[in-house]
């Protein structure tokens, strides 16, 4: 159900789109960074064990 946004519909929808894209990017970067750090930690632990 879409609310009536009047003459500012394009601006409001653009702002929603940009916000969702930025949030998606932050989530993606967080997941990617977490995977990288996990791989680095596993490598460090493997070196420590010998």
mmCIF file with all atom_site columns, C-alpha atoms in Angstrom:
data_model
loop_
_atom_site.group_PDB
_atom_site.id
_atom_site.type_symbol
_atom_site.label_atom_id
_atom_site.label_alt_id
_atom_site.label_comp_id
_atom_site.label_asym_id
_atom_site.label_entity_id
_atom_site.label_seq_id
_atom_site.pdbx_PDB_ins_code
_atom_site.Cartn_x
_atom_site.Cartn_y
_atom_site.Cartn_z
_atom_site.occupancy
_atom_site.B_iso_or_equiv
_atom_site.pdbx_formal_charge
_atom_site.auth_seq_id
_atom_site.auth_comp_id
_atom_site.auth_asym_id
_atom_site.auth_atom_id
_atom_site.pdbx_PDB_model_num
ATOM 1  C CA . UNK A 1 1  ? 0.000  0.000   0.000  1.00 0.00 ? 1  UNK A CA 1
ATOM 2  C CA . UNK A 1 2  ? 1.613  3.223   -1.179 1.00 0.00 ? 2  UNK A CA 1
ATOM 3  C CA . UNK A 1 3  ? 0.898  6.470   0.697  1.00 0.00 ? 3  UNK A CA 1
ATOM 4  C CA . UNK A 1 4  ? 0.096  9.574   -1.317 1.00 0.00 ? 4  UNK A CA 1
ATOM 5  C CA . UNK A 1 5  ? 3.380  11.467  -1.556 1.00 0.00 ? 5  UNK A CA 1
ATOM 6  C CA . UNK A 1 6  ? 2.087  14.293  -3.721 1.00 0.00 ? 6  UNK A CA 1
ATOM 7  C CA . UNK A 1 7  ? 4.464  16.266  -5.869 1.00 0.00 ? 7  UNK A CA 1
ATOM 8  C CA . UNK A 1 8  ? 7.506  15.035  -3.910 1.00 0.00 ? 8  UNK A CA 1
ATOM 9  C CA . UNK A 1 9  ? 6.996  11.351  -4.732 1.00 0.00 ? 9  UNK A CA 1
ATOM 10 C CA . UNK A 1 10 ? 10.099 11.093  -6.927 1.00 0.00 ? 10 UNK A CA 1
ATOM 11 C CA . UNK A 1 11 ? 12.357 12.707  -4.314 1.00 0.00 ? 11 UNK A CA 1
ATOM 12 C CA . UNK A 1 12 ? 10.983 10.604  -1.464 1.00 0.00 ? 12 UNK A CA 1
ATOM 13 C CA . UNK A 1 13 ? 11.251 7.356   -3.428 1.00 0.00 ? 13 UNK A CA 1
ATOM 14 C CA . UNK A 1 14 ? 14.779 8.259   -4.537 1.00 0.00 ? 14 UNK A CA 1
ATOM 15 C CA . UNK A 1 15 ? 15.759 8.903   -0.931 1.00 0.00 ? 15 UNK A CA 1
ATOM 16 C CA . UNK A 1 16 ? 14.296 5.530   0.099  1.00 0.00 ? 16 UNK A CA 1
ATOM 17 C CA . UNK A 1 17 ? 16.172 3.823   -2.728 1.00 0.00 ? 17 UNK A CA 1
ATOM 18 C CA . UNK A 1 18 ? 19.493 5.456   -1.864 1.00 0.00 ? 18 UNK A CA 1
ATOM 19 C CA . UNK A 1 19 ? 19.021 4.629   1.814  1.00 0.00 ? 19 UNK A CA 1
ATOM 20 C CA . UNK A 1 20 ? 18.291 0.982   1.087  1.00 0.00 ? 20 UNK A CA 1
ATOM 21 C CA . UNK A 1 21 ? 21.272 0.763   -1.263 1.00 0.00 ? 21 UNK A CA 1
ATOM 22 C CA . UNK A 1 22 ? 23.590 2.266   1.351  1.00 0.00 ? 22 UNK A CA 1
ATOM 23 C CA . UNK A 1 23 ? 22.294 -0.054  4.060  1.00 0.00 ? 23 UNK A CA 1
ATOM 24 C CA . UNK A 1 24 ? 22.763 -3.019  1.747  1.00 0.00 ? 24 UNK A CA 1
ATOM 25 C CA . UNK A 1 25 ? 26.315 -1.891  1.035  1.00 0.00 ? 25 UNK A CA 1
ATOM 26 C CA . UNK A 1 26 ? 27.105 -1.580  4.730  1.00 0.00 ? 26 UNK A CA 1
ATOM 27 C CA . UNK A 1 27 ? 25.755 -5.078  5.393  1.00 0.00 ? 27 UNK A CA 1
ATOM 28 C CA . UNK A 1 28 ? 27.736 -6.492  2.459  1.00 0.00 ? 28 UNK A CA 1
ATOM 29 C CA . UNK A 1 29 ? 30.956 -4.790  3.620  1.00 0.00 ? 29 UNK A CA 1
ATOM 30 C CA . UNK A 1 30 ? 30.443 -6.046  7.170  1.00 0.00 ? 30 UNK A CA 1
ATOM 31 C CA . UNK A 1 31 ? 29.969 -9.630  6.007  1.00 0.00 ? 31 UNK A CA 1
ATOM 32 C CA . UNK A 1 32 ? 32.955 -9.430  3.646  1.00 0.00 ? 32 UNK A CA 1
ATOM 33 C CA . UNK A 1 33 ? 35.176 -7.960  6.365  1.00 0.00 ? 33 UNK A CA 1
ATOM 34 C CA . UNK A 1 34 ? 34.055 -10.613 8.854  1.00 0.00 ? 34 UNK A CA 1
ATOM 35 C CA . UNK A 1 35 ? 34.952 -13.397 6.414  1.00 0.00 ? 35 UNK A CA 1
ATOM 36 C CA . UNK A 1 36 ? 38.360 -11.839 5.751  1.00 0.00 ? 36 UNK A CA 1
ATOM 37 C CA . UNK A 1 37 ? 39.145 -11.481 9.451  1.00 0.00 ? 37 UNK A CA 1
ATOM 38 C CA . UNK A 1 38 ? 38.002 -15.059 10.086 1.00 0.00 ? 38 UNK A CA 1
ATOM 39 C CA . UNK A 1 39 ? 40.367 -16.356 7.376  1.00 0.00 ? 39 UNK A CA 1
ATOM 40 C CA . UNK A 1 40 ? 43.225 -14.299 8.813  1.00 0.00 ? 40 UNK A CA 1
ATOM 41 C CA . UNK A 1 41 ? 42.535 -15.589 12.319 1.00 0.00 ? 41 UNK A CA 1
ATOM 42 C CA . UNK A 1 42 ? 42.417 -19.201 11.127 1.00 0.00 ? 42 UNK A CA 1
ATOM 43 C CA . UNK A 1 43 ? 45.739 -18.717 9.291  1.00 0.00 ? 43 UNK A CA 1
ATOM 44 C CA . UNK A 1 44 ? 47.350 -17.187 12.395 1.00 0.00 ? 44 UNK A CA 1
ATOM 45 C CA . UNK A 1 45 ? 46.094 -20.050 14.553 1.00 0.00 ? 45 UNK A CA 1
ATOM 46 C CA . UNK A 1 46 ? 47.404 -22.600 12.044 1.00 0.00 ? 46 UNK A CA 1
ATOM 47 C CA . UNK A 1 47 ? 50.851 -20.941 12.088 1.00 0.00 ? 47 UNK A CA 1
ATOM 48 C CA . UNK A 1 48 ? 50.820 -20.929 15.870 1.00 0.00 ? 48 UNK A CA 1
ATOM 49 C CA . UNK A 1 49 ? 50.017 -24.642 16.033 1.00 0.00 ? 49 UNK A CA 1
ATOM 50 C CA . UNK A 1 50 ? 52.839 -25.369 13.638 1.00 0.00 ? 50 UNK A CA 1
#
